[in-house]
Amino acid sequence: MTLPSKYKSVEKIQNLLETDFEAKLYNSACQSLCESTNDLRFNNFAYGIRELILHILDRLSPNKLVVQCAWYAKDPNFEVTRSQKIKYAIQKGLSDPYVTYLDIDIDYYDSLVKDAIGKLNKFTHVNSKSFGISDDEIIILVEGLSMAFENFSKAIKDCNKKLMHEIGKHIDKAFIKHLLSDSIEEIKELSTHQTIEDISPDKYLLSDINDHSISVNVSGEISVELQYGSNSDNRNGDGFKMDEQYPFKSELFIDLNSFPNYECDIKSFKVDTSSFYK
């Protein structure tokens, strides 16, 4: 739906949405906000947005995953607290010292989100102070809520970005180890002998991070020397060598318990040699 410009800041919450249900709930809450003749409009909006954020936290931070994190501590009153859900949404199973090393202040984002939910809670209980508030008050509240949830969304992305930057420094070592210990079937089929000259990862995509591991998709280019004939054939001029480059895609698995050593396990490594046959 189209929001009046004075409420446009609330659209920042959409950065957290993923499912159709979340989109519908968000739109319904915004529709309530736009009912200018209804004195309950902000109360209805606050209720809808509060439930939306709680639903998003449950999606981002399932209890069964939170309780498996090394940093998890059982609360006497709740299996998983709201603070723990906010923490998991940002750092997943990363240790507290490592997140500090990445310069991510979890407590800051925890206070932002909890304060925003606290403000929403006040308006889900209708009384003389929360009923029929002025449009000027609504605009201020909407802008504050929007800022809190926008920063929460940015924190999730920022943590992932910093994590990928750190992992990228160590991925080359994993590929070198892989190439020394394993042959690459797609390359073996091309010639009598093969020598891997270089492997150059150029794109990293964090595909999953959970309570115990990280999965990273990597793409790049592998440079090889293809030799036809034996070494003696080549010395006698009866064989030849050629240099080729082929794109590759790989999936890496990193155990969070290995940090800061980043011990990578290569789950798959596929080389596209189709250009060789053209």
JSON list of N, CA, C and O in Angstrom, two decimals, residues 175-211:
[
{"chain": "A", "resi": 175, "resn": "PHE", "atom": "N", "xyz": [41.77, -24.04, 0.03]},
{"chain": "A", "resi": 175, "resn": "PHE", "atom": "CA", "xyz": [41.84, -24.53, -1.34]},
{"chain": "A", "resi": 175, "resn": "PHE", "atom": "C", "xyz": [43.20, -25.15, -1.64]},
{"chain": "A", "resi": 175, "resn": "PHE", "atom": "O", "xyz": [43.29, -26.18, -2.30]},
{"chain": "A", "resi": 176, "resn": "ILE", "atom": "N", "xyz": [44.26, -24.54, -1.13]},
{"chain": "A", "resi": 176, "resn": "ILE", "atom": "CA", "xyz": [45.60, -25.09, -1.35]},
{"chain": "A", "resi": 176, "resn": "ILE", "atom": "C", "xyz": [45.69, -26.48, -0.73]},
{"chain": "A", "resi": 176, "resn": "ILE", "atom": "O", "xyz": [46.20, -27.43, -1.34]},
{"chain": "A", "resi": 177, "resn": "LYS", "atom": "N", "xyz": [45.16, -26.62, 0.48]},
{"chain": "A", "resi": 177, "resn": "LYS", "atom": "CA", "xyz": [45.15, -27.92, 1.16]},
{"chain": "A", "resi": 177, "resn": "LYS", "atom": "C", "xyz": [44.35, -28.94, 0.35]},
{"chain": "A", "resi": 177, "resn": "LYS", "atom": "O", "xyz": [44.75, -30.10, 0.19]},
{"chain": "A", "resi": 178, "resn": "HIS", "atom": "N", "xyz": [43.23, -28.51, -0.18]},
{"chain": "A", "resi": 178, "resn": "HIS", "atom": "CA", "xyz": [42.37, -29.40, -0.98]},
{"chain": "A", "resi": 178, "resn": "HIS", "atom": "C", "xyz": [43.09, -29.85, -2.25]},
{"chain": "A", "resi": 178, "resn": "HIS", "atom": "O", "xyz": [43.07, -31.04, -2.60]},
{"chain": "A", "resi": 179, "resn": "LEU", "atom": "N", "xyz": [43.74, -28.94, -2.91]},
{"chain": "A", "resi": 179, "resn": "LEU", "atom": "CA", "xyz": [44.40, -29.26, -4.17]},
{"chain": "A", "resi": 179, "resn": "LEU", "atom": "C", "xyz": [45.62, -30.16, -3.97]},
{"chain": "A", "resi": 179, "resn": "LEU", "atom": "O", "xyz": [45.96, -30.97, -4.83]},
{"chain": "A", "resi": 180, "resn": "LEU", "atom": "N", "xyz": [46.26, -30.05, -2.80]},
{"chain": "A", "resi": 180, "resn": "LEU", "atom": "CA", "xyz": [47.40, -30.90, -2.51]},
{"chain": "A", "resi": 180, "resn": "LEU", "atom": "C", "xyz": [46.99, -32.32, -2.16]},
{"chain": "A", "resi": 180, "resn": "LEU", "atom": "O", "xyz": [47.74, -33.27, -2.39]},
{"chain": "A", "resi": 181, "resn": "SER", "atom": "N", "xyz": [45.78, -32.45, -1.61]},
{"chain": "A", "resi": 181, "resn": "SER", "atom": "CA", "xyz": [45.36, -33.77, -1.12]},
{"chain": "A", "resi": 181, "resn": "SER", "atom": "C", "xyz": [44.41, -34.50, -2.05]},
{"chain": "A", "resi": 181, "resn": "SER", "atom": "O", "xyz": [44.24, -35.70, -1.94]},
{"chain": "A", "resi": 182, "resn": "ASP", "atom": "N", "xyz": [43.78, -33.79, -2.98]},
{"chain": "A", "resi": 182, "resn": "ASP", "atom": "CA", "xyz": [42.79, -34.42, -3.85]},
{"chain": "A", "resi": 182, "resn": "ASP", "atom": "C", "xyz": [43.00, -34.01, -5.30]},
{"chain": "A", "resi": 182, "resn": "ASP", "atom": "O", "xyz": [43.45, -32.91, -5.59]},
{"chain": "A", "resi": 183, "resn": "SER", "atom": "N", "xyz": [42.67, -34.94, -6.18]},
{"chain": "A", "resi": 183, "resn": "SER", "atom": "CA", "xyz": [42.67, -34.60, -7.60]},
{"chain": "A", "resi": 183, "resn": "SER", "atom": "C", "xyz": [41.29, -34.08, -7.98]},
{"chain": "A", "resi": 183, "resn": "SER", "atom": "O", "xyz": [40.31, -34.33, -7.30]},
{"chain": "A", "resi": 184, "resn": "ILE", "atom": "N", "xyz": [41.23, -33.35, -9.09]},
{"chain": "A", "resi": 184, "resn": "ILE", "atom": "CA", "xyz": [39.97, -32.77, -9.54]},
{"chain": "A", "resi": 184, "resn": "ILE", "atom": "C", "xyz": [39.53, -33.54, -10.79]},
{"chain": "A", "resi": 184, "resn": "ILE", "atom": "O", "xyz": [40.20, -33.49, -11.83]},
{"chain": "A", "resi": 185, "resn": "GLU", "atom": "N", "xyz": [38.44, -34.26, -10.65]},
{"chain": "A", "resi": 185, "resn": "GLU", "atom": "CA", "xyz": [38.01, -35.19, -11.69]},
{"chain": "A", "resi": 185, "resn": "GLU", "atom": "C", "xyz": [37.81, -34.50, -13.03]},
{"chain": "A", "resi": 185, "resn": "GLU", "atom": "O", "xyz": [38.20, -35.01, -14.08]},
{"chain": "A", "resi": 186, "resn": "GLU", "atom": "N", "xyz": [37.18, -33.32, -13.02]},
{"chain": "A", "resi": 186, "resn": "GLU", "atom": "CA", "xyz": [36.91, -32.63, -14.28]},
{"chain": "A", "resi": 186, "resn": "GLU", "atom": "C", "xyz": [38.19, -32.29, -15.04]},
{"chain": "A", "resi": 186, "resn": "GLU", "atom": "O", "xyz": [38.22, -32.30, -16.27]},
{"chain": "A", "resi": 187, "resn": "ILE", "atom": "N", "xyz": [39.26, -31.98, -14.27]},
{"chain": "A", "resi": 187, "resn": "ILE", "atom": "CA", "xyz": [40.54, -31.65, -14.89]},
{"chain": "A", "resi": 187, "resn": "ILE", "atom": "C", "xyz": [41.26, -32.91, -15.36]},
{"chain": "A", "resi": 187, "resn": "ILE", "atom": "O", "xyz": [41.89, -32.93, -16.42]},
{"chain": "A", "resi": 188, "resn": "LYS", "atom": "N", "xyz": [41.17, -33.98, -14.59]},
{"chain": "A", "resi": 188, "resn": "LYS", "atom": "CA", "xyz": [41.86, -35.23, -14.92]},
{"chain": "A", "resi": 188, "resn": "LYS", "atom": "C", "xyz": [41.44, -35.77, -16.29]},
{"chain": "A", "resi": 188, "resn": "LYS", "atom": "O", "xyz": [42.23, -36.44, -16.98]},
{"chain": "A", "resi": 189, "resn": "GLU", "atom": "N", "xyz": [40.19, -35.48, -16.67]},
{"chain": "A", "resi": 189, "resn": "GLU", "atom": "CA", "xyz": [39.66, -36.03, -17.92]},
{"chain": "A", "resi": 189, "resn": "GLU", "atom": "C", "xyz": [40.21, -35.32, -19.15]},
{"chain": "A", "resi": 189, "resn": "GLU", "atom": "O", "xyz": [40.00, -35.78, -20.28]},
{"chain": "A", "resi": 190, "resn": "LEU", "atom": "N", "xyz": [40.93, -34.21, -18.97]},
{"chain": "A", "resi": 190, "resn": "LEU", "atom": "CA", "xyz": [41.31, -33.38, -20.11]},
{"chain": "A", "resi": 190, "resn": "LEU", "atom": "C", "xyz": [42.65, -33.74, -20.74]},
{"chain": "A", "resi": 190, "resn": "LEU", "atom": "O", "xyz": [42.89, -33.39, -21.89]},
{"chain": "A", "resi": 191, "resn": "SER", "atom": "N", "xyz": [43.53, -34.39, -19.98]},
{"chain": "A", "resi": 191, "resn": "SER", "atom": "CA", "xyz": [44.88, -34.61, -20.51]},
{"chain": "A", "resi": 191, "resn": "SER", "atom": "C", "xyz": [45.55, -35.77, -19.79]},
{"chain": "A", "resi": 191, "resn": "SER", "atom": "O", "xyz": [45.02, -36.32, -18.82]},
{"chain": "A", "resi": 192, "resn": "THR", "atom": "N", "xyz": [46.76, -36.10, -20.26]},
{"chain": "A", "resi": 192, "resn": "THR", "atom": "CA", "xyz": [47.53, -37.18, -19.64]},
{"chain": "A", "resi": 192, "resn": "THR", "atom": "C", "xyz": [47.95, -36.81, -18.22]},
{"chain": "A", "resi": 192, "resn": "THR", "atom": "O", "xyz": [47.82, -37.60, -17.29]},
{"chain": "A", "resi": 193, "resn": "HIS", "atom": "N", "xyz": [48.48, -35.61, -18.06]},
{"chain": "A", "resi": 193, "resn": "HIS", "atom": "CA", "xyz": [48.91, -35.11, -16.76]},
{"chain": "A", "resi": 193, "resn": "HIS", "atom": "C", "xyz": [48.39, -33.68, -16.60]},
{"chain": "A", "resi": 193, "resn": "HIS", "atom": "O", "xyz": [48.19, -32.97, -17.59]},
{"chain": "A", "resi": 194, "resn": "GLN", "atom": "N", "xyz": [48.22, -33.27, -15.34]},
{"chain": "A", "resi": 194, "resn": "GLN", "atom": "CA", "xyz": [47.73, -31.92, -15.07]},
{"chain": "A", "resi": 194, "resn": "GLN", "atom": "C", "xyz": [48.51, -31.33, -13.90]},
{"chain": "A", "resi": 194, "resn": "GLN", "atom": "O", "xyz": [48.88, -32.03, -12.96]},
{"chain": "A", "resi": 195, "resn": "THR", "atom": "N", "xyz": [48.73, -30.04, -13.99]},
{"chain": "A", "resi": 195, "resn": "THR", "atom": "CA", "xyz": [49.35, -29.31, -12.89]},
{"chain": "A", "resi": 195, "resn": "THR", "atom": "C", "xyz": [48.50, -28.09, -12.57]},
{"chain": "A", "resi": 195, "resn": "THR", "atom": "O", "xyz": [48.21, -27.28, -13.46]},
{"chain": "A", "resi": 196, "resn": "ILE", "atom": "N", "xyz": [48.06, -27.98, -11.32]},
{"chain": "A", "resi": 196, "resn": "ILE", "atom": "CA", "xyz": [47.31, -26.80, -10.90]},
{"chain": "A", "resi": 196, "resn": "ILE", "atom": "C", "xyz": [48.29, -25.66, -10.68]},
{"chain": "A", "resi": 196, "resn": "ILE", "atom": "O", "xyz": [49.16, -25.72, -9.80]},
{"chain": "A", "resi": 197, "resn": "GLU", "atom": "N", "xyz": [48.16, -24.63, -11.47]},
{"chain": "A", "resi": 197, "resn": "GLU", "atom": "CA", "xyz": [49.06, -23.48, -11.37]},
{"chain": "A", "resi": 197, "resn": "GLU", "atom": "C", "xyz": [48.59, -22.45, -10.34]},
{"chain": "A", "resi": 197, "resn": "GLU", "atom": "O", "xyz": [49.38, -21.87, -9.60]},
{"chain": "A", "resi": 198, "resn": "ASP", "atom": "N", "xyz": [47.27, -22.25, -10.31]},
{"chain": "A", "resi": 198, "resn": "ASP", "atom": "CA", "xyz": [46.75, -21.21, -9.41]},
{"chain": "A", "resi": 198, "resn": "ASP", "atom": "C", "xyz": [45.25, -21.42, -9.24]},
{"chain": "A", "resi": 198, "resn": "ASP", "atom": "O", "xyz": [44.58, -21.95, -10.13]},
{"chain": "A", "resi": 199, "resn": "ILE", "atom": "N", "xyz": [44.75, -21.02, -8.10]},
{"chain": "A", "resi": 199, "resn": "ILE", "atom": "CA", "xyz": [43.31, -21.01, -7.86]},
{"chain": "A", "resi": 199, "resn": "ILE", "atom": "C", "xyz": [42.96, -19.66, -7.26]},
{"chain": "A", "resi": 199, "resn": "ILE", "atom": "O", "xyz": [43.58, -19.23, -6.28]},
{"chain": "A", "resi": 200, "resn": "SER", "atom": "N", "xyz": [42.03, -18.97, -7.89]},
{"chain": "A", "resi": 200, "resn": "SER", "atom": "CA", "xyz": [41.74, -17.58, -7.52]},
{"chain": "A", "resi": 200, "resn": "SER", "atom": "C", "xyz": [40.26, -17.41, -7.16]},
{"chain": "A", "resi": 200, "resn": "SER", "atom": "O", "xyz": [39.43, -17.16, -8.04]},
{"chain": "A", "resi": 201, "resn": "PRO", "atom": "N", "xyz": [39.91, -17.52, -5.88]},
{"chain": "A", "resi": 201, "resn": "PRO", "atom": "CA", "xyz": [38.53, -17.21, -5.47]},
{"chain": "A", "resi": 201, "resn": "PRO", "atom": "C", "xyz": [38.27, -15.72, -5.64]},
{"chain": "A", "resi": 201, "resn": "PRO", "atom": "O", "xyz": [39.13, -14.90, -5.29]},
{"chain": "A", "resi": 202, "resn": "ASP", "atom": "N", "xyz": [37.12, -15.36, -6.18]},
{"chain": "A", "resi": 202, "resn": "ASP", "atom": "CA", "xyz": [36.84, -13.93, -6.32]},
{"chain": "A", "resi": 202, "resn": "ASP", "atom": "C", "xyz": [35.49, -13.51, -5.76]},
{"chain": "A", "resi": 202, "resn": "ASP", "atom": "O", "xyz": [35.25, -12.32, -5.57]},
{"chain": "A", "resi": 203, "resn": "LYS", "atom": "N", "xyz": [34.60, -14.48, -5.48]},
{"chain": "A", "resi": 203, "resn": "LYS", "atom": "CA", "xyz": [33.30, -14.13, -4.91]},
{"chain": "A", "resi": 203, "resn": "LYS", "atom": "C", "xyz": [32.98, -15.08, -3.77]},
{"chain": "A", "resi": 203, "resn": "LYS", "atom": "O", "xyz": [33.12, -16.28, -3.90]},
{"chain": "A", "resi": 204, "resn": "TYR", "atom": "N", "xyz": [32.56, -14.50, -2.65]},
{"chain": "A", "resi": 204, "resn": "TYR", "atom": "CA", "xyz": [32.17, -15.29, -1.49]},
{"chain": "A", "resi": 204, "resn": "TYR", "atom": "C", "xyz": [30.74, -14.93, -1.12]},
{"chain": "A", "resi": 204, "resn": "TYR", "atom": "O", "xyz": [30.38, -13.76, -1.04]},
{"chain": "A", "resi": 205, "resn": "LEU", "atom": "N", "xyz": [29.92, -15.93, -0.86]},
{"chain": "A", "resi": 205, "resn": "LEU", "atom": "CA", "xyz": [28.53, -15.69, -0.47]},
{"chain": "A", "resi": 205, "resn": "LEU", "atom": "C", "xyz": [28.22, -16.54, 0.75]},
{"chain": "A", "resi": 205, "resn": "LEU", "atom": "O", "xyz": [28.35, -17.77, 0.73]},
{"chain": "A", "resi": 206, "resn": "LEU", "atom": "N", "xyz": [27.85, -15.88, 1.83]},
{"chain": "A", "resi": 206, "resn": "LEU", "atom": "CA", "xyz": [27.46, -16.58, 3.05]},
{"chain": "A", "resi": 206, "resn": "LEU", "atom": "C", "xyz": [26.09, -17.21, 2.82]},
{"chain": "A", "resi": 206, "resn": "LEU", "atom": "O", "xyz": [25.08, -16.52, 2.72]},
{"chain": "A", "resi": 207, "resn": "SER", "atom": "N", "xyz": [26.05, -18.54, 2.68]},
{"chain": "A", "resi": 207, "resn": "SER", "atom": "CA", "xyz": [24.78, -19.20, 2.38]},
{"chain": "A", "resi": 207, "resn": "SER", "atom": "C", "xyz": [24.03, -19.60, 3.64]},
{"chain": "A", "resi": 207, "resn": "SER", "atom": "O", "xyz": [22.81, -19.70, 3.63]},
{"chain": "A", "resi": 208, "resn": "ASP", "atom": "N", "xyz": [24.77, -19.83, 4.75]},
{"chain": "A", "resi": 208, "resn": "ASP", "atom": "CA", "xyz": [24.09, -20.19, 5.99]},
{"chain": "A", "resi": 208, "resn": "ASP", "atom": "C", "xyz": [25.04, -20.02, 7.16]},
{"chain": "A", "resi": 208, "resn": "ASP", "atom": "O", "xyz": [26.24, -20.29, 7.06]},
{"chain": "A", "resi": 209, "resn": "ILE", "atom": "N", "xyz": [24.50, -19.54, 8.26]},
{"chain": "A", "resi": 209, "resn": "ILE", "atom": "CA", "xyz": [25.23, -19.51, 9.53]},
{"chain": "A", "resi": 209, "resn": "ILE", "atom": "C", "xyz": [24.23, -19.88, 10.61]},
{"chain": "A", "resi": 209, "resn": "ILE", "atom": "O", "xyz": [23.12, -19.35, 10.64]},
{"chain": "A", "resi": 210, "resn": "ASN", "atom": "N", "xyz": [24.60, -20.83, 11.46]},
{"chain": "A", "resi": 210, "resn": "ASN", "atom": "CA", "xyz": [23.67, -21.27, 12.50]},
{"chain": "A", "resi": 210, "resn": "ASN", "atom": "C", "xyz": [24.38, -21.40, 13.83]},
{"chain": "A", "resi": 210, "resn": "ASN", "atom": "O", "xyz": [25.36, -20.69, 14.08]},
{"chain": "A", "resi": 211, "resn": "ASP", "atom": "N", "xyz": [23.89, -22.28, 14.68]},
{"chain": "A", "resi": 211, "resn": "ASP", "atom": "CA", "xyz": [24.45, -22.38, 16.02]},
{"chain": "A", "resi": 211, "resn": "ASP", "atom": "C", "xyz": [25.84, -22.99, 16.06]},
{"chain": "A", "resi": 211, "resn": "ASP", "atom": "O", "xyz": [26.59, -22.79, 17.02]}
]
